[in-house]
């Protein structure tokens, strides 16, 4: 019977070919079409005979040409918007007929395809096309002591069961409502979010990554940081995937990608993490401990974390002098470090060194020249000091992940023998070069080849958390000239920070009035034992976050991370020292 059925099928196909008047257009459908199979019946001729059609055979049906496109119903969450633009109009306006499809809006139950917002591993699982990840951050005002936010807290607050309101703009609410359903967020214009959070300290804001700025403190989820380049989106509670699921998502998804551009808002290849540290003077009792316990001793606790930064900065106040003697006498104020003390700086991942300290010429001009040669022989970028005044006051340029940074440093303090001259080495003296430095900052800020300008000053040494009146005036002058980050590297105790937002003149930036000590032996008070490390995150050429890291000095040489209560005390102290705006 099988050979008869095969012959019969061939004859039928020949008849159909002879009867067709119009050759049908051949279109490859999105999925395979079932093949027609002719099943044998009880009246078929025996398998030893040949089946011959007679004049009474049933005429073949006329074939209708297949349409040139497939009509797809797509369900789009109501109200979903990206960067303020509703998604539905952009998607429904697409003309996909050239690719063989027509899109029609459809209800969820009737749709072939559905756009969905998903969190975590759900967005990566199953047969769907992922348009990428959009990151959001829980934020509070910069001067908030608390650091952490539990992974369930955003949803609790969304549902109205948390300890305070959840504040966001309408665009963010439209995305979260797709994920979480109806909620009770407090909706404000994005430009009013900070003021709302400052007025209600029980509130927590939710903002997209691109809206971050230094006036906002980003709360962490456990040990996860939004600014960690290795962060996996499936682990971060507020990383949301936009996916297409249903029929043929892999074929249709790329055709919608342009209309959904703007969903992804974080690219680790555009991010730079910079840590900046305070007073470093590996001498006196610090040097004695290094001689006893090893040259990496100061870095043993904090080195691993600082080494993770893309750029690690150190303000080193003293020269490197071969064979530098260790002098632990209390009245010793002539400082230097032996060559192998660089091991401690290498152990924290030091990439750049500011040399605006007032001890750079403690071992004379020859000692200063030797120290500058030490850095240059090892290809260590330095600024703030030089073999003459022109070198000392020149900017140093550094680029990472496309972020182009210009660093300047100056000494605004005594002694005068530390100041560079036309033909003698030393630090760039601020008051002899103030107009030149302000003009240089303005010129660099206007240069399209420079994304950010960072200035540090070795200012008058004080032992209080609030800056002096003149310090506020002159640090703000540098900021007004165009500096994005202004840092005081003179203070032996932590001092106030002053963040600026996107709406401020000059855009996002920050003034750090004083970082306190990094590696120095001042154990004589709690305030001098405490220190700050600034961890700045730069994204696509602008400052998006400044984080305060807190340390406590032990054994005259080795800083450790502050405990929770110690950190709260340090933060309360520096926030209370902030000058009025």
XYZ file of C-alpha atoms in Angstrom:
581
model
C 0.000 0.000 0.000
C 2.839 2.431 0.747
C 4.142 2.487 -2.870
C 0.624 3.085 -4.185
C 0.062 6.052 -1.869
C 3.375 7.599 -2.872
C 2.561 7.313 -6.559
C -0.924 8.710 -5.956
C 0.546 11.710 -4.135
C 2.943 12.423 -6.989
C 0.149 12.297 -9.572
C -2.000 14.684 -7.509
C 0.883 17.150 -7.323
C 1.313 16.977 -11.130
C -2.374 17.689 -11.657
C -2.224 20.650 -9.260
C 0.768 22.057 -11.096
C -1.049 21.820 -14.404
C -4.230 23.477 -13.097
C -2.648 26.510 -11.379
C -2.866 29.733 -13.419
C -0.931 31.953 -10.958
C 2.268 30.863 -9.357
C 1.799 31.550 -5.619
C 4.348 33.760 -3.828
C 6.589 31.702 -1.599
C 6.836 33.202 1.907
C 8.791 31.678 4.755
C 6.392 31.711 7.726
C 7.608 32.509 11.239
C 7.047 28.843 12.200
C 6.894 25.620 10.114
C 3.586 24.756 8.316
C 2.351 21.174 8.843
C 3.041 18.921 5.777
C -0.006 17.327 4.075
C 0.074 13.519 4.450
C -2.248 11.280 2.337
C -3.294 8.296 4.430
C -4.198 5.021 2.595
C -7.773 3.696 2.804
C -9.352 0.238 2.560
C -10.194 0.822 -1.128
C -6.569 1.385 -2.201
C -5.274 -1.008 -4.875
C -2.966 -3.801 -3.745
C 0.687 -2.854 -3.318
C 1.679 -4.957 -6.394
C -0.403 -2.772 -8.738
C 0.055 0.783 -9.991
C -2.542 3.360 -8.933
C -3.837 5.268 -12.004
C -6.231 8.228 -11.534
C -9.432 8.050 -13.586
C -11.487 10.781 -15.266
C -13.760 10.851 -12.223
C -10.986 11.911 -9.781
C -11.802 14.884 -7.434
C -10.407 18.188 -8.859
C -7.534 19.715 -6.861
C -8.443 22.812 -4.774
C -7.156 26.230 -5.890
C -4.324 27.504 -3.591
C -4.576 31.024 -2.066
C -1.252 32.969 -1.916
C 0.129 33.294 1.673
C 0.045 36.918 3.066
C 3.387 38.742 3.064
C 3.242 39.423 6.821
C 2.112 37.975 10.126
C -0.188 40.063 12.346
C 0.969 39.990 15.979
C -0.981 41.196 18.960
C 1.325 42.757 21.568
C 0.396 43.587 25.168
C 2.197 46.592 26.683
C 1.781 47.429 30.387
C -0.466 50.436 30.754
C 1.397 53.613 31.662
C 4.900 52.144 31.224
C 7.346 54.875 30.272
C 11.102 55.166 29.748
C 12.826 58.448 30.603
C 9.485 60.215 30.573
C 8.294 58.863 27.208
C 5.348 56.411 27.119
C 6.341 53.067 25.639
C 3.099 52.095 23.904
C 3.006 54.895 21.267
C 6.650 54.322 20.351
C 6.197 50.581 19.875
C 2.842 50.764 18.058
C 4.227 53.336 15.616
C 6.781 50.840 14.315
C 6.386 49.792 10.673
C 7.572 46.182 10.561
C 5.942 45.145 7.283
C 9.328 44.977 5.580
C 10.312 42.347 8.130
C 7.058 40.426 7.648
C 5.094 41.540 10.700
C 2.342 43.950 11.685
C 1.880 44.884 15.349
C -1.530 45.380 16.891
C -2.296 46.343 20.478
C -3.872 43.451 22.332
C -5.131 42.587 25.767
C -2.897 40.403 27.921
C -4.959 37.238 27.366
C -5.263 37.739 23.600
C -1.694 38.759 22.817
C 0.918 36.825 20.874
C 3.665 38.865 22.550
C 3.940 40.670 25.875
C 6.334 43.304 27.238
C 7.122 42.632 30.875
C 9.203 44.281 33.592
C 10.948 41.673 35.741
C 13.447 41.567 38.567
C 16.281 39.160 39.220
C 16.715 35.763 37.633
C 13.145 35.810 36.298
C 14.198 38.198 33.536
C 16.877 35.828 32.304
C 14.854 32.616 32.498
C 12.579 31.107 29.876
C 12.018 31.852 26.195
C 12.124 35.638 26.020
C 14.119 38.503 24.556
C 15.811 40.755 27.137
C 16.227 44.423 26.213
C 18.661 44.938 29.103
C 18.684 46.179 32.668
C 17.562 49.392 34.259
C 19.004 50.163 37.695
C 17.347 52.121 40.490
C 18.780 53.231 43.816
C 17.292 53.897 47.262
C 18.490 57.359 48.303
C 18.387 59.781 51.227
C 19.997 63.209 51.730
C 23.797 63.105 51.730
C 24.051 64.039 55.426
C 22.221 60.906 56.611
C 24.032 58.683 59.101
C 22.246 55.409 58.267
C 23.851 53.420 55.448
C 21.750 50.323 54.752
C 18.402 49.412 53.247
C 16.953 45.894 53.577
C 16.125 44.086 50.320
C 12.402 43.916 51.231
C 12.095 47.525 52.365
C 11.307 49.115 48.974
C 8.312 46.835 48.463
C 7.154 47.289 52.068
C 7.180 51.041 51.653
C 5.531 50.784 48.230
C 2.652 48.914 49.848
C 2.446 51.457 52.665
C 3.663 49.113 55.400
C 7.178 50.499 55.853
C 8.592 52.950 58.372
C 8.029 55.915 56.059
C 6.996 56.935 52.555
C 8.688 55.980 49.308
C 9.298 59.115 47.198
C 9.874 59.125 43.421
C 8.961 60.837 40.186
C 6.085 59.705 37.983
C 8.330 57.931 35.482
C 9.890 55.751 38.185
C 6.455 55.030 39.634
C 5.206 53.879 36.213
C 7.969 51.269 36.026
C 7.595 50.035 39.604
C 3.820 49.765 39.283
C 4.321 47.306 36.420
C 6.573 45.240 38.683
C 4.745 45.554 42.015
C 1.182 46.489 41.130
C -0.783 49.265 42.801
C 1.105 51.011 45.585
C 1.266 54.119 47.713
C 4.360 56.042 46.575
C 4.648 59.779 47.089
C 5.009 61.289 43.597
C 7.104 64.457 43.207
C 8.841 66.207 40.332
C 12.417 64.950 40.047
C 13.831 68.414 40.755
C 11.910 68.510 44.065
C 12.913 65.060 45.314
C 15.861 66.175 47.481
C 13.814 68.905 49.160
C 11.061 66.376 49.894
C 13.569 63.989 51.470
C 15.120 66.777 53.533
C 11.695 67.848 54.794
C 10.715 64.294 55.810
C 13.638 62.350 57.210
C 11.518 59.165 57.456
C 11.228 59.114 53.662
C 13.390 57.174 51.231
C 13.636 58.089 47.558
C 13.926 55.783 44.569
C 15.748 57.234 41.574
C 17.134 55.771 38.343
C 20.894 55.440 38.084
C 21.169 58.376 35.662
C 19.544 60.721 38.230
C 22.184 60.119 40.915
C 24.239 63.068 42.120
C 26.442 63.874 45.155
C 23.602 65.518 47.147
C 22.025 62.054 47.455
C 23.372 59.240 49.573
C 22.818 55.805 48.035
C 21.754 53.221 50.592
C 23.319 49.800 50.253
C 21.632 46.396 50.087
C 23.751 44.325 52.441
C 27.203 43.997 50.930
C 26.067 44.990 47.429
C 27.127 48.284 45.869
C 25.495 49.794 42.817
C 28.931 51.177 41.923
C 30.726 47.825 41.859
C 31.621 47.126 38.226
C 31.280 43.378 38.888
C 27.727 43.684 40.256
C 25.405 41.078 38.743
C 21.938 42.460 37.994
C 20.236 39.252 39.099
C 21.631 39.884 42.609
C 20.596 43.519 42.924
C 16.980 43.996 44.117
C 16.382 47.137 42.055
C 17.891 45.989 38.759
C 14.894 45.568 36.471
C 14.885 43.732 33.162
C 12.555 44.618 30.283
C 11.668 41.477 28.348
C 9.545 40.354 25.413
C 7.883 36.973 25.766
C 5.337 34.903 23.851
C 5.616 33.817 20.199
C 8.894 34.437 18.331
C 10.482 36.842 20.873
C 13.958 36.189 19.444
C 12.776 37.214 15.961
C 10.646 40.226 16.937
C 12.702 41.524 19.902
C 15.547 43.056 17.860
C 12.967 44.875 15.716
C 11.659 46.675 18.841
C 15.062 47.507 20.334
C 15.349 50.997 18.849
C 11.900 51.988 20.110
C 12.898 50.839 23.599
C 16.309 52.523 23.592
C 16.921 54.273 26.886
C 15.858 51.373 29.051
C 19.449 50.429 29.914
C 20.939 53.146 32.107
C 24.159 51.714 33.545
C 27.250 50.556 31.665
C 30.167 49.469 33.847
C 32.603 50.316 31.037
C 31.777 54.030 31.579
C 32.330 54.007 35.341
C 35.387 55.024 37.360
C 35.788 54.674 41.119
C 38.327 57.061 42.640
C 39.440 56.940 46.266
C 41.207 59.952 47.777
C 43.047 59.766 51.086
C 44.292 62.228 53.678
C 47.570 63.027 55.398
C 50.286 60.457 54.742
C 53.621 60.817 56.519
C 55.360 57.493 57.058
C 57.839 58.715 59.636
C 58.401 58.858 63.433
C 56.411 56.128 65.237
C 54.739 54.964 62.020
C 58.199 54.317 60.562
C 59.270 52.513 63.739
C 56.311 50.117 63.461
C 57.112 49.508 59.786
C 60.689 48.651 60.709
C 59.404 46.184 63.324
C 56.438 44.574 61.569
C 57.226 45.088 57.895
C 56.840 47.881 55.392
C 53.295 46.837 54.412
C 52.100 46.968 58.036
C 50.070 50.210 57.724
C 48.057 48.796 54.786
C 47.239 45.330 56.108
C 43.630 46.086 57.136
C 42.416 48.619 54.574
C 44.644 47.748 51.625
C 42.391 45.167 49.986
C 39.386 47.496 49.833
C 41.341 50.518 48.588
C 43.057 48.407 45.935
C 39.655 47.690 44.362
C 39.369 51.306 43.229
C 40.111 52.132 39.620
C 42.221 55.089 40.777
C 43.719 55.254 44.268
C 45.056 58.659 45.317
C 47.465 59.427 48.149
C 48.521 62.817 49.473
C 52.080 62.136 50.599
C 53.497 64.987 52.667
C 57.106 63.853 52.945
C 59.960 63.078 50.526
C 61.368 59.656 49.742
C 65.026 59.749 50.768
C 67.288 56.717 50.554
C 68.440 55.601 53.992
C 66.046 57.984 55.774
C 66.726 57.721 59.535
C 63.904 56.751 61.910
C 63.554 59.516 64.490
C 60.788 58.899 67.047
C 61.456 61.935 69.253
C 58.296 63.867 70.084
C 59.693 67.164 68.830
C 60.874 65.788 65.489
C 59.220 67.749 62.651
C 61.723 66.938 59.908
C 60.137 64.125 57.966
C 61.132 61.641 55.272
C 60.455 58.039 54.220
C 62.910 55.405 53.070
C 62.440 53.963 49.593
C 60.980 50.632 50.713
C 58.166 52.429 52.543
C 56.542 52.683 49.117
C 55.467 49.088 49.827
C 52.664 50.388 52.051
C 51.375 52.686 49.305
C 51.659 49.952 46.718
C 49.684 47.643 49.022
C 46.689 50.002 48.899
C 46.928 50.172 45.095
C 48.261 53.733 44.821
C 48.000 55.070 41.263
C 48.567 58.828 41.676
C 50.264 60.954 44.322
C 49.567 64.556 45.282
C 52.641 66.382 46.617
C 51.231 69.618 48.022
C 52.373 68.874 51.583
C 54.380 71.383 53.550
C 57.098 68.825 54.389
C 58.175 68.096 50.791
C 61.461 70.021 51.239
C 62.241 68.871 54.789
C 65.473 67.268 53.551
C 66.429 70.257 51.486
C 66.253 70.887 47.782
C 68.446 67.888 47.040
C 66.076 65.680 49.019
C 63.127 67.090 47.060
C 64.877 66.429 43.743
C 65.724 62.896 44.857
C 62.100 62.265 45.812
C 60.728 63.569 42.504
C 63.223 61.359 40.673
C 62.062 58.410 42.813
C 58.500 58.807 41.493
C 59.480 59.472 37.902
C 61.837 56.504 37.719
C 58.893 54.299 38.727
C 56.375 55.977 36.367
C 54.222 57.121 39.293
C 52.114 60.148 38.264
C 52.642 63.123 40.617
C 51.374 66.692 40.800
C 51.513 69.608 43.235
C 55.325 69.555 43.392
C 58.010 69.807 40.752
C 61.598 70.749 40.025
C 60.370 74.332 39.651
C 57.222 76.385 40.114
C 55.924 75.806 36.583
C 56.092 72.043 37.014
C 54.592 72.197 40.498
C 51.531 74.185 39.388
C 50.877 72.201 36.204
C 47.859 69.886 35.928
C 48.255 66.127 35.784
C 45.912 64.247 33.419
C 44.541 60.775 33.975
C 42.014 58.793 31.946
C 40.047 55.693 32.861
C 37.053 54.119 31.095
C 36.714 57.198 28.922
C 36.573 59.548 31.940
C 39.209 62.248 31.415
C 40.352 63.831 34.678
C 42.629 66.795 35.383
C 44.290 67.042 38.823
C 45.809 70.178 40.383
C 47.276 70.691 43.845
C 48.721 73.610 45.814
C 50.107 74.479 49.241
C 48.365 77.352 51.027
C 50.453 77.151 54.202
C 53.961 77.573 55.557
C 56.948 77.127 55.732
C 58.168 79.234 52.838
C 61.128 76.933 52.137
C 58.563 74.312 50.990
C 57.455 76.572 48.112
C 58.838 75.997 44.633
C 60.441 78.906 42.776
C 61.477 79.546 39.186
C 64.548 77.361 39.625
C 64.095 75.493 42.913
C 61.929 72.433 43.678
C 58.985 72.374 46.029
C 55.213 72.622 46.189
C 53.060 75.041 44.192
C 52.417 77.910 46.615
C 48.753 78.837 46.376
C 48.936 82.553 47.140
C 51.752 83.259 44.698
C 49.790 81.457 41.984
C 46.165 81.894 42.947
C 45.065 83.788 39.844
C 47.005 81.407 37.622
C 45.390 78.402 39.316
C 41.862 79.836 39.117
C 42.396 80.601 35.427
C 43.774 77.108 34.867
C 40.731 75.555 36.565
C 38.383 77.623 34.394
C 40.310 76.759 31.231
C 40.314 73.046 32.050
C 36.608 73.108 32.924
C 35.857 74.594 29.510
C 38.116 72.165 27.643
C 36.011 69.580 25.738
C 38.862 67.105 26.187
C 38.523 67.261 30.000
C 35.505 65.810 31.801
C 36.307 66.721 35.403
C 38.683 69.017 37.276
C 39.910 67.984 40.726
C 41.813 70.387 42.977
C 43.377 69.713 46.365
C 44.746 72.229 48.813
C 47.155 71.792 51.699
C 45.556 74.505 53.828
C 45.986 75.854 57.349
C 46.162 72.955 59.788
C 43.294 72.804 62.255
C 41.921 70.211 64.643
C 38.194 70.882 64.451
C 35.542 69.401 62.119
C 34.312 72.721 60.741
C 36.403 74.640 58.186
C 37.659 78.161 58.858
C 35.861 81.105 57.281
C 38.705 81.731 54.821
C 38.850 78.053 53.988
C 35.169 78.083 53.019
C 35.660 81.197 50.869
C 38.709 79.905 49.010
C 37.527 76.344 48.525
C 34.262 77.706 47.129
C 36.200 80.032 44.824
C 37.856 76.987 43.269
C 34.499 75.296 42.948
C 32.994 78.415 41.320
C 35.903 78.557 38.877
C 34.912 75.125 37.583
C 36.425 72.507 39.892
C 34.186 69.468 40.257
C 35.920 68.132 43.383
C 37.855 70.291 45.847
C 39.673 68.414 48.597
C 41.481 69.602 51.700
C 44.475 67.378 52.473
C 45.832 69.363 55.430
C 43.496 68.554 58.278
C 44.613 66.027 60.874
C 40.987 65.430 61.853
C 37.920 64.723 59.692
C 36.161 67.843 58.427
C 32.853 68.702 56.743
C 31.756 67.807 53.199
C 29.674 70.067 50.962
C 27.919 68.352 48.019
C 26.451 70.092 44.972
C 23.683 68.746 42.740
C 22.737 68.841 39.094
C 20.717 72.022 39.596
C 23.559 73.913 41.268
C 25.750 76.321 39.362
C 28.569 74.271 37.906
C 26.602 71.032 38.059
C 27.255 68.054 40.326
C 30.358 68.224 42.498
C 31.606 68.286 46.081
C 33.919 70.105 48.479
C 35.704 67.916 51.031
C 37.180 70.324 53.561
C 39.433 67.797 55.280
C 40.039 64.046 55.257
C 42.111 63.648 58.418
C 45.046 61.226 58.632
C 45.739 58.097 56.600
C 49.227 56.854 57.628
C 50.471 59.117 60.440
C 51.261 58.513 64.093
C 48.891 60.962 65.819
C 47.335 58.754 68.505
C 47.037 61.496 71.117
C 43.279 62.145 70.675
C 40.195 60.340 69.396
C 39.713 63.016 66.753
C 43.223 62.606 65.301
C 42.850 58.820 65.342
C 39.745 59.029 63.154
C 40.047 59.531 59.411
C 38.039 59.759 56.224
C 38.556 58.297 52.769
C 36.529 59.758 49.909
C 35.265 57.247 47.376
C 33.945 59.094 44.330
C 32.086 57.406 41.469
C 32.406 59.085 38.080
C 30.117 57.941 35.288
C 30.282 59.055 31.682
C 32.251 62.166 32.593
C 30.312 63.393 35.636
C 30.340 62.849 39.393
C 27.352 60.719 40.418
C 28.244 59.730 43.981
C 30.624 60.547 46.820
C 30.884 58.024 49.633
C 32.427 58.621 53.054
C 34.621 55.777 54.293
C 35.623 56.002 57.970
C 38.773 54.717 59.676
C 40.332 54.536 63.140
C 44.113 54.504 63.685
C 45.684 51.746 65.801
C 49.225 51.262 67.052
C 50.486 54.593 65.656
C 50.572 53.196 62.133
C 47.654 51.019 61.062
C 44.159 52.345 60.268
C 41.206 49.978 60.495
C 37.587 50.409 59.427
C 35.406 52.135 61.991
C 32.764 50.052 63.763
C 29.081 50.917 63.420
C 28.912 53.142 66.511
C 32.278 54.731 65.755
C 31.175 55.463 62.202
C 27.928 57.034 63.393
C 29.883 59.328 65.724
C 32.337 60.369 62.984
C 29.565 61.066 60.448
C 27.509 63.022 62.970
C 30.573 65.104 63.764
C 31.426 66.045 60.172
C 27.814 66.610 59.111
C 27.446 68.960 62.062
C 30.495 70.907 60.905
C 29.135 71.755 57.465
C 29.101 75.499 56.666
C 25.861 77.242 55.775
C 25.018 77.526 52.087
